[in-house]
Amino acid sequence: MLSINIRPLAKACKRTSGGVSRIWIFDPDDFSFTQAANNPVTGPQPYSAIVLRNAGSGATATAAIASNAVSSITVTVGGTGYLTPPVVQITGGGGTGATAVASIAGGQVTAITVTNGGSGYTTAPTVTLVSGATAAGGA
C-alpha cells in the first residue's frame, strides 16, 4: 500500500485507490487536517482527510427578476482562486425558493445558472457566493 507524504508536516495520508502519490503543502495554514483515530495496537494513524480551506474569493454577482421570480444572475466580478464552484446563496427580495449553481474556469466564477426562479420576489435579491472546501486527499 502506498501512502501520501505530507510536507512540511511529514505526516502520511493513507491512500485507498490509484492516482496521487504525494501532496506538497507549502502553507499548512491553508488546510485543515483530520487525524484518523489512534489505534492502541498499531499506533498513530495517517490523516483521514486533508481539506483545502477558503479556496477562492472575491466573486460577486447580481440578480434580476421577472414575473416575481429570479430570471437571471450576472457575474459582476469573477474573483480568484476558485478550485470548485462556490455555493450560490440567494436571500432577500421578498421571495423564496430561488436556487442557482456557479461555473468556474481558470480559478474564476464565469457564469451562474438559475436552476429554480422561486416565487414572490418583488425586488432583486442579494446573491452571495460562498467558497466551499475541497478535499485534497484522504483515506
mmCIF file of N, CA and C in Angstrom:
data_model
loop_
_atom_site.group_PDB
_atom_site.id
_atom_site.type_symbol
_atom_site.label_atom_id
_atom_site.label_comp_id
_atom_site.label_asym_id
_atom_site.label_seq_id
_atom_site.Cartn_x
_atom_site.Cartn_y
_atom_site.Cartn_z
ATOM 1 N N MET A 1 0.840 -1.170 0.000
ATOM 2 C CA MET A 1 0.000 0.000 0.000
ATOM 3 C C MET A 1 0.890 1.239 0.000
ATOM 4 N N LEU A 2 0.599 2.168 -0.892
ATOM 5 C CA LEU A 2 1.331 3.428 -0.952
ATOM 6 C C LEU A 2 0.698 4.423 -0.005
ATOM 7 N N SER A 3 1.493 5.352 0.451
ATOM 8 C CA SER A 3 0.948 6.422 1.279
ATOM 9 C C SER A 3 1.334 7.751 0.658
ATOM 10 N N ILE A 4 0.631 8.776 1.046
ATOM 11 C CA ILE A 4 0.915 10.117 0.564
ATOM 12 C C ILE A 4 1.788 10.804 1.602
ATOM 13 N N ASN A 5 2.896 11.359 1.176
ATOM 14 C CA ASN A 5 3.777 12.088 2.084
ATOM 15 C C ASN A 5 3.342 13.536 2.157
ATOM 16 N N ILE A 6 3.084 14.026 3.357
ATOM 17 C CA ILE A 6 2.670 15.402 3.559
ATOM 18 C C ILE A 6 3.878 16.180 4.070
ATOM 19 N N ARG A 7 4.299 17.195 3.332
ATOM 20 C CA ARG A 7 5.434 18.016 3.731
ATOM 21 C C ARG A 7 4.992 19.462 3.701
ATOM 22 N N PRO A 8 5.358 20.321 4.562
ATOM 23 C CA PRO A 8 6.420 20.181 5.538
ATOM 24 C C PRO A 8 6.004 19.493 6.829
ATOM 25 N N LEU A 9 4.755 19.059 6.955
ATOM 26 C CA LEU A 9 4.317 18.447 8.201
ATOM 27 C C LEU A 9 4.786 17.010 8.359
ATOM 28 N N ALA A 10 5.221 16.351 7.286
ATOM 29 C CA ALA A 10 5.765 14.995 7.308
ATOM 30 C C ALA A 10 4.822 13.989 7.941
ATOM 31 N N LYS A 11 3.530 14.092 7.628
ATOM 32 C CA LYS A 11 2.538 13.121 8.063
ATOM 33 C C LYS A 11 2.037 12.385 6.829
ATOM 34 N N ALA A 12 1.792 11.093 6.956
ATOM 35 C CA ALA A 12 1.310 10.302 5.822
ATOM 36 C C ALA A 12 -0.207 10.281 5.793
ATOM 37 N N CYS A 13 -0.758 10.297 4.594
ATOM 38 C CA CYS A 13 -2.201 10.201 4.394
ATOM 39 C C CYS A 13 -2.458 8.884 3.670
ATOM 40 N N LYS A 14 -3.230 8.007 4.256
ATOM 41 C CA LYS A 14 -3.479 6.696 3.668
ATOM 42 C C LYS A 14 -4.224 6.818 2.348
ATOM 43 N N ARG A 15 -3.750 6.140 1.337
ATOM 44 C CA ARG A 15 -4.360 6.159 0.016
ATOM 45 C C ARG A 15 -5.161 4.886 -0.170
ATOM 46 N N THR A 16 -6.406 4.997 -0.646
ATOM 47 C CA THR A 16 -7.253 3.825 -0.819
ATOM 48 C C THR A 16 -7.375 3.388 -2.264
ATOM 49 N N SER A 17 -7.079 4.245 -3.222
ATOM 50 C CA SER A 17 -7.154 3.850 -4.628
ATOM 51 C C SER A 17 -6.161 4.673 -5.430
ATOM 52 N N GLY A 18 -5.961 4.310 -6.706
ATOM 53 C CA GLY A 18 -4.926 4.891 -7.556
ATOM 54 C C GLY A 18 -4.976 6.398 -7.689
ATOM 55 N N GLY A 19 -3.927 6.939 -8.250
ATOM 56 C CA GLY A 19 -3.893 8.362 -8.518
ATOM 57 C C GLY A 19 -2.726 9.076 -7.888
ATOM 58 N N VAL A 20 -2.975 9.787 -6.830
ATOM 59 C CA VAL A 20 -1.994 10.679 -6.223
ATOM 60 C C VAL A 20 -0.992 9.892 -5.390
ATOM 61 N N SER A 21 0.285 10.219 -5.535
ATOM 62 C CA SER A 21 1.292 9.582 -4.692
ATOM 63 C C SER A 21 1.873 10.553 -3.669
ATOM 64 N N ARG A 22 1.789 11.870 -3.932
ATOM 65 C CA ARG A 22 2.296 12.881 -2.996
ATOM 66 C C ARG A 22 1.465 14.148 -3.109
ATOM 67 N N ILE A 23 1.366 14.829 -1.992
ATOM 68 C CA ILE A 23 0.778 16.164 -1.974
ATOM 69 C C ILE A 23 1.799 17.067 -1.295
ATOM 70 N N TRP A 24 2.252 18.077 -1.986
ATOM 71 C CA TRP A 24 3.209 19.021 -1.406
ATOM 72 C C TRP A 24 2.437 20.217 -0.884
ATOM 73 N N ILE A 25 2.552 20.496 0.391
ATOM 74 C CA ILE A 25 1.827 21.591 1.015
ATOM 75 C C ILE A 25 2.837 22.655 1.408
ATOM 76 N N PHE A 26 2.708 23.822 0.794
ATOM 77 C CA PHE A 26 3.650 24.897 1.058
ATOM 78 C C PHE A 26 3.195 25.809 2.189
ATOM 79 N N ASP A 27 1.897 25.894 2.426
ATOM 80 C CA ASP A 27 1.387 26.703 3.529
ATOM 81 C C ASP A 27 0.339 25.895 4.275
ATOM 82 N N PRO A 28 0.728 25.160 5.315
ATOM 83 C CA PRO A 28 -0.222 24.307 6.014
ATOM 84 C C PRO A 28 -1.367 25.069 6.666
ATOM 85 N N ASP A 29 -1.254 26.375 6.841
ATOM 86 C CA ASP A 29 -2.347 27.150 7.420
ATOM 87 C C ASP A 29 -3.549 27.221 6.493
ATOM 88 N N ASP A 30 -3.357 26.893 5.207
ATOM 89 C CA ASP A 30 -4.458 26.905 4.253
ATOM 90 C C ASP A 30 -5.271 25.616 4.289
ATOM 91 N N PHE A 31 -4.858 24.656 5.105
ATOM 92 C CA PHE A 31 -5.508 23.353 5.128
ATOM 93 C C PHE A 31 -5.968 23.010 6.529
ATOM 94 N N SER A 32 -7.001 22.163 6.609
ATOM 95 C CA SER A 32 -7.349 21.560 7.891
ATOM 96 C C SER A 32 -7.096 20.066 7.747
ATOM 97 N N PHE A 33 -6.564 19.473 8.786
ATOM 98 C CA PHE A 33 -6.175 18.069 8.755
ATOM 99 C C PHE A 33 -7.013 17.301 9.762
ATOM 100 N N THR A 34 -7.589 16.185 9.340
ATOM 101 C CA THR A 34 -8.368 15.341 10.227
ATOM 102 C C THR A 34 -7.581 14.071 10.486
ATOM 103 N N GLN A 35 -7.171 13.888 11.717
ATOM 104 C CA GLN A 35 -6.390 12.709 12.084
ATOM 105 C C GLN A 35 -7.339 11.540 12.300
ATOM 106 N N ALA A 36 -7.012 10.381 11.734
ATOM 107 C CA ALA A 36 -7.790 9.175 11.985
ATOM 108 C C ALA A 36 -7.617 8.789 13.454
ATOM 109 N N ALA A 37 -8.555 8.014 13.966
ATOM 110 C CA ALA A 37 -8.485 7.592 15.367
ATOM 111 C C ALA A 37 -7.187 6.837 15.629
ATOM 112 N N ASN A 38 -6.579 7.098 16.774
ATOM 113 C CA ASN A 38 -5.338 6.422 17.143
ATOM 114 C C ASN A 38 -5.643 4.972 17.500
ATOM 115 N N ASN A 39 -4.881 4.054 16.939
ATOM 116 C CA ASN A 39 -5.049 2.638 17.218
ATOM 117 C C ASN A 39 -4.055 2.248 18.311
ATOM 118 N N PRO A 40 -4.527 1.753 19.476
ATOM 119 C CA PRO A 40 -3.610 1.440 20.569
ATOM 120 C C PRO A 40 -2.639 0.302 20.240
ATOM 121 N N VAL A 41 -2.958 -0.517 19.245
ATOM 122 C CA VAL A 41 -2.084 -1.631 18.878
ATOM 123 C C VAL A 41 -1.044 -1.204 17.852
ATOM 124 N N THR A 42 -1.489 -0.513 16.794
ATOM 125 C CA THR A 42 -0.577 -0.149 15.701
ATOM 126 C C THR A 42 -0.032 1.263 15.827
ATOM 127 N N GLY A 43 -0.559 2.055 16.760
ATOM 128 C CA GLY A 43 -0.052 3.405 16.961
ATOM 129 C C GLY A 43 -0.783 4.450 16.146
ATOM 130 N N PRO A 44 -0.155 5.623 15.972
ATOM 131 C CA PRO A 44 -0.796 6.726 15.254
ATOM 132 C C PRO A 44 -1.182 6.330 13.830
ATOM 133 N N GLN A 45 -2.330 6.794 13.419
ATOM 134 C CA GLN A 45 -2.842 6.510 12.088
ATOM 135 C C GLN A 45 -2.627 7.722 11.186
ATOM 136 N N PRO A 46 -2.626 7.501 9.867
ATOM 137 C CA PRO A 46 -2.469 8.631 8.946
ATOM 138 C C PRO A 46 -3.706 9.520 8.973
ATOM 139 N N TYR A 47 -3.574 10.668 8.364
ATOM 140 C CA TYR A 47 -4.722 11.572 8.268
ATOM 141 C C TYR A 47 -5.828 10.915 7.460
ATOM 142 N N SER A 48 -7.059 11.081 7.904
ATOM 143 C CA SER A 48 -8.194 10.536 7.171
ATOM 144 C C SER A 48 -8.727 11.536 6.161
ATOM 145 N N ALA A 49 -8.395 12.809 6.313
ATOM 146 C CA ALA A 49 -8.830 13.826 5.350
ATOM 147 C C ALA A 49 -7.907 15.029 5.430
ATOM 148 N N ILE A 50 -7.669 15.608 4.273
ATOM 149 C CA ILE A 50 -6.937 16.865 4.178
ATOM 150 C C ILE A 50 -7.809 17.769 3.323
ATOM 151 N N VAL A 51 -8.224 18.893 3.866
ATOM 152 C CA VAL A 51 -9.176 19.754 3.176
ATOM 153 C C VAL A 51 -8.593 21.145 2.997
ATOM 154 N N LEU A 52 -8.624 21.634 1.770
ATOM 155 C CA LEU A 52 -8.187 22.992 1.480
ATOM 156 C C LEU A 52 -9.263 23.950 1.958
ATOM 157 N N ARG A 53 -8.870 24.904 2.804
ATOM 158 C CA ARG A 53 -9.825 25.866 3.347
ATOM 159 C C ARG A 53 -9.817 27.146 2.525
ATOM 160 N N ASN A 54 -10.933 27.795 2.516
ATOM 161 C CA ASN A 54 -11.057 29.133 1.946
ATOM 162 C C ASN A 54 -10.549 29.235 0.512
ATOM 163 N N ALA A 55 -10.845 28.240 -0.298
ATOM 164 C CA ALA A 55 -10.427 28.286 -1.699
ATOM 165 C C ALA A 55 -11.316 29.270 -2.446
ATOM 166 N N GLY A 56 -10.720 30.261 -3.038
ATOM 167 C CA GLY A 56 -11.449 31.223 -3.856
ATOM 168 C C GLY A 56 -12.067 32.345 -3.051
ATOM 169 N N SER A 57 -12.045 33.527 -3.656
ATOM 170 C CA SER A 57 -12.661 34.677 -3.002
ATOM 171 C C SER A 57 -12.865 35.796 -4.010
ATOM 172 N N GLY A 58 -13.685 36.743 -3.618
ATOM 173 C CA GLY A 58 -13.831 37.972 -4.379
ATOM 174 C C GLY A 58 -14.881 37.993 -5.460
ATOM 175 N N ALA A 59 -15.536 36.877 -5.734
ATOM 176 C CA ALA A 59 -16.552 36.874 -6.787
ATOM 177 C C ALA A 59 -17.826 37.552 -6.289
ATOM 178 N N THR A 60 -18.458 38.321 -7.170
ATOM 179 C CA THR A 60 -19.735 38.957 -6.856
ATOM 180 C C THR A 60 -20.684 38.773 -8.029
ATOM 181 N N ALA A 61 -21.975 38.878 -7.738
ATOM 182 C CA ALA A 61 -22.984 38.702 -8.780
ATOM 183 C C ALA A 61 -24.240 39.469 -8.406
ATOM 184 N N THR A 62 -25.053 39.783 -9.407
ATOM 185 C CA THR A 62 -26.327 40.464 -9.180
ATOM 186 C C THR A 62 -27.449 39.683 -9.848
ATOM 187 N N ALA A 63 -28.613 39.727 -9.214
ATOM 188 C CA ALA A 63 -29.779 39.008 -9.721
ATOM 189 C C ALA A 63 -30.747 39.961 -10.400
ATOM 190 N N ALA A 64 -31.497 39.421 -11.338
ATOM 191 C CA ALA A 64 -32.595 40.147 -11.979
ATOM 192 C C ALA A 64 -33.862 39.326 -11.778
ATOM 193 N N ILE A 65 -35.005 40.022 -11.666
ATOM 194 C CA ILE A 65 -36.272 39.313 -11.506
ATOM 195 C C ILE A 65 -37.214 39.643 -12.648
ATOM 196 N N ALA A 66 -38.105 38.712 -12.914
ATOM 197 C CA ALA A 66 -39.187 38.896 -13.882
ATOM 198 C C ALA A 66 -40.350 38.035 -13.412
ATOM 199 N N SER A 67 -41.552 38.571 -13.460
ATOM 200 C CA SER A 67 -42.754 37.848 -13.021
ATOM 201 C C SER A 67 -42.592 37.270 -11.616
ATOM 202 N N ASN A 68 -42.035 38.071 -10.724
ATOM 203 C CA ASN A 68 -41.843 37.715 -9.309
ATOM 204 C C ASN A 68 -40.929 36.515 -9.080
ATOM 205 N N ALA A 69 -40.041 36.222 -10.030
ATOM 206 C CA ALA A 69 -39.081 35.124 -9.892
ATOM 207 C C ALA A 69 -37.701 35.609 -10.321
ATOM 208 N N VAL A 70 -36.669 34.962 -9.816
ATOM 209 C CA VAL A 70 -35.310 35.283 -10.253
ATOM 210 C C VAL A 70 -35.156 34.741 -11.670
ATOM 211 N N SER A 71 -34.879 35.637 -12.602
ATOM 212 C CA SER A 71 -34.790 35.233 -14.011
ATOM 213 C C SER A 71 -33.361 35.015 -14.475
ATOM 214 N N SER A 72 -32.410 35.717 -13.875
ATOM 215 C CA SER A 72 -31.003 35.544 -14.251
ATOM 216 C C SER A 72 -30.113 36.089 -13.150
ATOM 217 N N ILE A 73 -28.873 35.616 -13.163
ATOM 218 C CA ILE A 73 -27.855 36.132 -12.254
ATOM 219 C C ILE A 73 -26.611 36.395 -13.084
ATOM 220 N N THR A 74 -26.109 37.619 -12.995
ATOM 221 C CA THR A 74 -24.945 38.038 -13.772
ATOM 222 C C THR A 74 -23.720 38.147 -12.872
ATOM 223 N N VAL A 75 -22.624 37.529 -13.287
ATOM 224 C CA VAL A 75 -21.362 37.644 -12.557
ATOM 225 C C VAL A 75 -20.803 39.037 -12.821
ATOM 226 N N THR A 76 -20.579 39.812 -11.763
ATOM 227 C CA THR A 76 -20.027 41.161 -11.927
ATOM 228 C C THR A 76 -18.517 41.192 -11.713
ATOM 229 N N VAL A 77 -18.016 40.313 -10.834
ATOM 230 C CA VAL A 77 -16.574 40.149 -10.617
ATOM 231 C C VAL A 77 -16.320 38.650 -10.483
ATOM 232 N N GLY A 78 -15.369 38.128 -11.244
ATOM 233 C CA GLY A 78 -15.107 36.691 -11.251
ATOM 234 C C GLY A 78 -14.337 36.164 -10.057
ATOM 235 N N GLY A 79 -13.654 37.053 -9.325
ATOM 236 C CA GLY A 79 -12.864 36.614 -8.184
ATOM 237 C C GLY A 79 -11.613 35.863 -8.612
ATOM 238 N N THR A 80 -10.948 35.220 -7.654
ATOM 239 C CA THR A 80 -9.726 34.465 -7.940
ATOM 240 C C THR A 80 -9.616 33.245 -7.034
ATOM 241 N N GLY A 81 -8.876 32.256 -7.498
ATOM 242 C CA GLY A 81 -8.508 31.122 -6.665
ATOM 243 C C GLY A 81 -9.541 30.041 -6.463
ATOM 244 N N TYR A 82 -10.618 30.028 -7.217
ATOM 245 C CA TYR A 82 -11.647 29.007 -7.034
ATOM 246 C C TYR A 82 -11.190 27.681 -7.623
ATOM 247 N N LEU A 83 -11.206 26.641 -6.794
ATOM 248 C CA LEU A 83 -10.886 25.293 -7.239
ATOM 249 C C LEU A 83 -12.147 24.499 -7.522
ATOM 250 N N THR A 84 -13.222 24.858 -6.850
ATOM 251 C CA THR A 84 -14.545 24.284 -7.080
ATOM 252 C C THR A 84 -15.534 25.441 -7.113
ATOM 253 N N PRO A 85 -16.673 25.247 -7.770
ATOM 254 C CA PRO A 85 -17.654 26.334 -7.810
ATOM 255 C C PRO A 85 -18.146 26.693 -6.407
ATOM 256 N N PRO A 86 -18.287 27.981 -6.132
ATOM 257 C CA PRO A 86 -18.828 28.381 -4.833
ATOM 258 C C PRO A 86 -20.322 28.077 -4.761
ATOM 259 N N VAL A 87 -20.830 28.003 -3.543
ATOM 260 C CA VAL A 87 -22.264 27.842 -3.321
ATOM 261 C C VAL A 87 -22.923 29.190 -3.556
ATOM 262 N N VAL A 88 -24.036 29.193 -4.291
ATOM 263 C CA VAL A 88 -24.769 30.425 -4.572
ATOM 264 C C VAL A 88 -25.898 30.553 -3.552
ATOM 265 N N GLN A 89 -25.858 31.610 -2.740
ATOM 266 C CA GLN A 89 -26.918 31.881 -1.774
ATOM 267 C C GLN A 89 -27.735 33.059 -2.280
ATOM 268 N N ILE A 90 -29.058 32.893 -2.287
ATOM 269 C CA ILE A 90 -29.970 33.938 -2.761
ATOM 270 C C ILE A 90 -30.876 34.303 -1.594
ATOM 271 N N THR A 91 -30.779 35.561 -1.134
ATOM 272 C CA THR A 91 -31.538 35.985 0.037
ATOM 273 C C THR A 91 -32.208 37.333 -0.206
ATOM 274 N N GLY A 92 -33.284 37.568 0.536
ATOM 275 C CA GLY A 92 -33.976 38.851 0.457
ATOM 276 C C GLY A 92 -34.845 38.966 -0.776
ATOM 277 N N GLY A 93 -35.283 40.176 -1.048
ATOM 278 C CA GLY A 93 -36.117 40.445 -2.214
ATOM 279 C C GLY A 93 -37.580 40.084 -2.046
ATOM 280 N N GLY A 94 -37.963 39.609 -0.853
ATOM 281 C CA GLY A 94 -39.360 39.307 -0.586
ATOM 282 C C GLY A 94 -39.826 37.943 -1.037
ATOM 283 N N GLY A 95 -38.989 37.182 -1.710
ATOM 284 C CA GLY A 95 -39.407 35.879 -2.215
ATOM 285 C C GLY A 95 -38.678 34.733 -1.554
ATOM 286 N N THR A 96 -38.985 33.538 -2.037
ATOM 287 C CA THR A 96 -38.344 32.332 -1.518
ATOM 288 C C THR A 96 -38.134 31.322 -2.638
ATOM 289 N N GLY A 97 -37.248 30.387 -2.366
ATOM 290 C CA GLY A 97 -37.110 29.219 -3.230
ATOM 291 C C GLY A 97 -36.168 29.317 -4.407
ATOM 292 N N ALA A 98 -35.570 30.464 -4.660
ATOM 293 C CA ALA A 98 -34.669 30.578 -5.807
ATOM 294 C C ALA A 98 -33.368 29.841 -5.515
ATOM 295 N N THR A 99 -32.889 29.104 -6.510
ATOM 296 C CA THR A 99 -31.613 28.401 -6.405
ATOM 297 C C THR A 99 -30.823 28.599 -7.689
ATOM 298 N N ALA A 100 -29.514 28.468 -7.567
ATOM 299 C CA ALA A 100 -28.643 28.641 -8.730
ATOM 300 C C ALA A 100 -27.334 27.912 -8.486
ATOM 301 N N VAL A 101 -26.615 27.628 -9.566
ATOM 302 C CA VAL A 101 -25.297 26.999 -9.471
ATOM 303 C C VAL A 101 -24.288 27.838 -10.234
ATOM 304 N N ALA A 102 -23.069 27.878 -9.713
ATOM 305 C CA ALA A 102 -21.993 28.646 -10.338
ATOM 306 C C ALA A 102 -21.110 27.730 -11.174
ATOM 307 N N SER A 103 -20.494 28.302 -12.196
ATOM 308 C CA SER A 103 -19.494 27.614 -13.014
ATOM 309 C C SER A 103 -18.184 28.371 -12.881
ATOM 310 N N ILE A 104 -17.073 27.629 -12.923
ATOM 311 C CA ILE A 104 -15.764 28.269 -12.834
ATOM 312 C C ILE A 104 -14.880 27.828 -13.989
ATOM 313 N N ALA A 105 -13.906 28.663 -14.302
ATOM 314 C CA ALA A 105 -12.853 28.344 -15.271
ATOM 315 C C ALA A 105 -11.650 29.200 -14.918
ATOM 316 N N GLY A 106 -10.480 28.611 -14.933
ATOM 317 C CA GLY A 106 -9.267 29.360 -14.635
ATOM 318 C C GLY A 106 -9.264 30.009 -13.273
ATOM 319 N N GLY A 107 -9.949 29.391 -12.295
ATOM 320 C CA GLY A 107 -9.972 29.928 -10.939
ATOM 321 C C GLY A 107 -10.956 31.051 -10.704
ATOM 322 N N GLN A 108 -11.759 31.387 -11.726
ATOM 323 C CA GLN A 108 -12.738 32.466 -11.594
ATOM 324 C C GLN A 108 -14.152 31.948 -11.825
ATOM 325 N N VAL A 109 -15.119 32.603 -11.183
ATOM 326 C CA VAL A 109 -16.521 32.310 -11.459
ATOM 327 C C VAL A 109 -16.843 32.939 -12.807
ATOM 328 N N THR A 110 -17.324 32.121 -13.735
ATOM 329 C CA THR A 110 -17.576 32.604 -15.096
ATOM 330 C C THR A 110 -19.052 32.734 -15.426
ATOM 331 N N ALA A 111 -19.907 32.000 -14.726
ATOM 332 C CA ALA A 111 -21.342 32.057 -15.006
ATOM 333 C C ALA A 111 -22.114 31.528 -13.811
ATOM 334 N N ILE A 112 -23.363 31.961 -13.711
ATOM 335 C CA ILE A 112 -24.279 31.431 -12.702
ATOM 336 C C ILE A 112 -25.580 31.101 -13.413
ATOM 337 N N THR A 113 -26.017 29.855 -13.251
ATOM 338 C CA THR A 113 -27.238 29.379 -13.895
ATOM 339 C C THR A 113 -28.342 29.250 -12.856
ATOM 340 N N VAL A 114 -29.467 29.899 -13.096
ATOM 341 C CA VAL A 114 -30.623 29.796 -12.203
ATOM 342 C C VAL A 114 -31.264 28.429 -12.441
ATOM 343 N N THR A 115 -31.371 27.628 -11.388
ATOM 344 C CA THR A 115 -31.978 26.304 -11.507
ATOM 345 C C THR A 115 -33.434 26.299 -11.057
ATOM 346 N N ASN A 116 -33.815 27.279 -10.245
ATOM 347 C CA ASN A 116 -35.203 27.452 -9.825
ATOM 348 C C ASN A 116 -35.382 28.935 -9.539
ATOM 349 N N GLY A 117 -36.306 29.571 -10.232
ATOM 350 C CA GLY A 117 -36.512 31.002 -10.070
ATOM 351 C C GLY A 117 -37.203 31.402 -8.785
ATOM 352 N N GLY A 118 -37.785 30.428 -8.078
ATOM 353 C CA GLY A 118 -38.502 30.742 -6.855
ATOM 354 C C GLY A 118 -39.784 31.512 -7.140
ATOM 355 N N SER A 119 -40.335 32.156 -6.114
ATOM 356 C CA SER A 119 -41.572 32.925 -6.283
ATOM 357 C C SER A 119 -41.652 34.030 -5.240
ATOM 358 N N GLY A 120 -42.487 35.026 -5.542
ATOM 359 C CA GLY A 120 -42.758 36.092 -4.594
ATOM 360 C C GLY A 120 -41.741 37.214 -4.535
ATOM 361 N N TYR A 121 -40.799 37.258 -5.452
ATOM 362 C CA TYR A 121 -39.776 38.307 -5.418
ATOM 363 C C TYR A 121 -40.354 39.619 -5.936
ATOM 364 N N THR A 122 -40.241 40.659 -5.107
ATOM 365 C CA THR A 122 -40.713 41.984 -5.501
ATOM 366 C C THR A 122 -39.554 42.920 -5.819
ATOM 367 N N THR A 123 -38.374 42.602 -5.304
ATOM 368 C CA THR A 123 -37.141 43.316 -5.644
ATOM 369 C C THR A 123 -36.052 42.269 -5.877
ATOM 370 N N ALA A 124 -35.006 42.688 -6.546
ATOM 371 C CA ALA A 124 -33.902 41.758 -6.818
ATOM 372 C C ALA A 124 -33.271 41.304 -5.504
ATOM 373 N N PRO A 125 -33.118 40.000 -5.310
ATOM 374 C CA PRO A 125 -32.495 39.510 -4.085
ATOM 375 C C PRO A 125 -30.980 39.713 -4.109
ATOM 376 N N THR A 126 -30.377 39.539 -2.958
ATOM 377 C CA THR A 126 -28.924 39.598 -2.832
ATOM 378 C C THR A 126 -28.342 38.232 -3.166
ATOM 379 N N VAL A 127 -27.273 38.226 -3.955
ATOM 380 C CA VAL A 127 -26.581 36.984 -4.303
ATOM 381 C C VAL A 127 -25.240 36.978 -3.580
ATOM 382 N N THR A 128 -24.989 35.921 -2.824
ATOM 383 C CA THR A 128 -23.725 35.754 -2.117
ATOM 384 C C THR A 128 -23.076 34.468 -2.596
ATOM 385 N N LEU A 129 -21.785 34.543 -2.918
ATOM 386 C CA LEU A 129 -21.046 33.363 -3.369
ATOM 387 C C LEU A 129 -20.142 32.909 -2.234
ATOM 388 N N VAL A 130 -20.378 31.697 -1.749
ATOM 389 C CA VAL A 130 -19.667 31.167 -0.594
ATOM 390 C C VAL A 130 -18.695 30.094 -1.054
ATOM 391 N N SER A 131 -17.428 30.359 -0.833
ATOM 392 C CA SER A 131 -16.392 29.412 -1.221
ATOM 393 C C SER A 131 -16.498 28.162 -0.380
ATOM 394 N N GLY A 132 -16.433 27.029 -1.056
ATOM 395 C CA GLY A 132 -16.517 25.757 -0.352
ATOM 396 C C GLY A 132 -15.151 25.189 -0.063
ATOM 397 N N ALA A 133 -15.136 24.049 0.589
ATOM 398 C CA ALA A 133 -13.886 23.346 0.867
ATOM 399 C C ALA A 133 -13.682 22.260 -0.162
ATOM 400 N N THR A 134 -12.442 21.964 -0.449
ATOM 401 C CA THR A 134 -12.097 20.974 -1.445
ATOM 402 C C THR A 134 -11.251 19.883 -0.810
ATOM 403 N N ALA A 135 -11.670 18.643 -0.959
ATOM 404 C CA ALA A 135 -10.871 17.541 -0.425
ATOM 405 C C ALA A 135 -9.573 17.434 -1.194
ATOM 406 N N ALA A 136 -8.475 17.422 -0.487
ATOM 407 C CA ALA A 136 -7.168 17.321 -1.130
ATOM 408 C C ALA A 136 -6.592 15.927 -1.002
ATOM 409 N N GLY A 137 -7.183 15.103 -0.204
ATOM 410 C CA GLY A 137 -6.707 13.739 -0.038
ATOM 411 C C GLY A 137 -7.368 13.116 1.155
ATOM 412 N N GLY A 138 -7.220 11.842 1.304
ATOM 413 C CA GLY A 138 -7.806 11.214 2.470
ATOM 414 C C GLY A 138 -7.847 9.721 2.359
ATOM 415 N N ALA A 139 -8.370 9.110 3.387
ATOM 416 C CA ALA A 139 -8.429 7.664 3.443
ATOM 417 C C ALA A 139 -9.755 7.163 2.975
#
